Short mmCIF file of C-alpha atoms in Angstrom, two decimals:
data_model
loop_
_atom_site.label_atom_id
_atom_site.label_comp_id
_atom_site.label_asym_id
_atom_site.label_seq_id
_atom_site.Cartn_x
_atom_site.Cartn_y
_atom_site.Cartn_z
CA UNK Q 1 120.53 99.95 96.84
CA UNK Q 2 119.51 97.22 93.37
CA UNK Q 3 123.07 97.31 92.70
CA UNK Q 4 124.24 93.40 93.05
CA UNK Q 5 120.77 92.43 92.89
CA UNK Q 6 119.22 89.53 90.49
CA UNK Q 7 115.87 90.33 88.31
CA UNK Q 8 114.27 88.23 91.35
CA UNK Q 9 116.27 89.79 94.26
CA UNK Q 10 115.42 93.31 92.69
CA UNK Q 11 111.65 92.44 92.27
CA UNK Q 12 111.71 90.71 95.94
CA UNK Q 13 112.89 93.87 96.99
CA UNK Q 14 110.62 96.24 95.22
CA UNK Q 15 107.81 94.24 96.39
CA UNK Q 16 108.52 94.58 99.83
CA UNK Q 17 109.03 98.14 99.63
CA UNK Q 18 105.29 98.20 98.01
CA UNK Q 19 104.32 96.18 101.71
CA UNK Q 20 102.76 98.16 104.18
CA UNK Q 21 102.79 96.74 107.91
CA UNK Q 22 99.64 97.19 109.83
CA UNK Q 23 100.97 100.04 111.80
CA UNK Q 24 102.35 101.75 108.28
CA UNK Q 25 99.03 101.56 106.79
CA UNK Q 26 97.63 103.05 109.50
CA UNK Q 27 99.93 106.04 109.54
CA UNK Q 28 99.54 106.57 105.76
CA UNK Q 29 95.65 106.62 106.34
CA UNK Q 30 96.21 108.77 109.42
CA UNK Q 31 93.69 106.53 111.14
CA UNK Q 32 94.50 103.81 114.43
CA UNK Q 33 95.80 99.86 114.24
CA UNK Q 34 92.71 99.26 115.72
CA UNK Q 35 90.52 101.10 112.96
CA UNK Q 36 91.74 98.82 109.93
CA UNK Q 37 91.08 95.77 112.23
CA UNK Q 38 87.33 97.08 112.43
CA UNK Q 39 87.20 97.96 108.77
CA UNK Q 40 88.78 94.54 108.01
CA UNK Q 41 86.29 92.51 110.28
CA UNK Q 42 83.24 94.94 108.32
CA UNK Q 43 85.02 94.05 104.94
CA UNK Q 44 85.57 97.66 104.43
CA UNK Q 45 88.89 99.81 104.10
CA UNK Q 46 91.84 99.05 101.45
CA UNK Q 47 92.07 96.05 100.19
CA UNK Q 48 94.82 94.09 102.31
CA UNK Q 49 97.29 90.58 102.15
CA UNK Q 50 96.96 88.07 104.43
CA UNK Q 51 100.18 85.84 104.22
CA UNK Q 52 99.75 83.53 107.28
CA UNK Q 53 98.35 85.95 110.35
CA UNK Q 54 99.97 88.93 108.71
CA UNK Q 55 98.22 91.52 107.41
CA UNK Q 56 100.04 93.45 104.72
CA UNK Q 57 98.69 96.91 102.59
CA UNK Q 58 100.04 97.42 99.09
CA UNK Q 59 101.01 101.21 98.51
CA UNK Q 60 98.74 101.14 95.25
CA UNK Q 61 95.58 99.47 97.28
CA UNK Q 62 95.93 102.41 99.61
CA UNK Q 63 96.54 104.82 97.19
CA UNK Q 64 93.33 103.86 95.41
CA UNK Q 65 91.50 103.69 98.26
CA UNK Q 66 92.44 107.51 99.08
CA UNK Q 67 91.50 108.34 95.48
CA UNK Q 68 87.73 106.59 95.31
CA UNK Q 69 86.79 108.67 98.32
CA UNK Q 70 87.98 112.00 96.89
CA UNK Q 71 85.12 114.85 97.28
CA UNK Q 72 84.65 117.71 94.66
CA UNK Q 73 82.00 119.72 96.21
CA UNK Q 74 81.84 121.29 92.55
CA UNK Q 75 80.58 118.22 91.25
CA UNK Q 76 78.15 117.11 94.23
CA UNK Q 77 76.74 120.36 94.52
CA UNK Q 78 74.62 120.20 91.96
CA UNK Q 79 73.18 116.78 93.78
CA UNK Q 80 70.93 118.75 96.09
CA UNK Q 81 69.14 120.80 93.50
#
């Protein structure tokens, strides 16, 4: 699908493929529209783009996000002791 494209066009493109809509986000988090909105007015959640009155997720902000909140119960065991 790059084939034709400039170095700009093809980084335009890979960019937007990076964007996550609202909605996307959402379904990538498994969580509601209306859930990011809270977490967004509590300045928690992913990090996010505002470009004008959209809201935008990068792939790699919610991919981090996923990855700070991972659990190993090995490791937190060991907490309550």
């Amino acid at each position: 699908s790059f084939v034709g494209l400039g170095k700009t066009e093809l980084e335009d493109d890979m960019l937007a493929q990076d964007l996550l809509t609202t909605k996307q986000a959402a379904e990538a988090l498994r969580t509601t529209v209306a859930t990011l909105a809270d977490w967004r007015h509590r300045r928690r959640g992913p990090k996010y783009l505002k470009i004008g009155r959209k809201v935008l997720y990068r792939m790699t902000d919610i991919h981090t996000y996923v990855e700070e909140r991972v659990v190993d119960p090995q490791a937190t065991s060991q907490m309550g002791r």
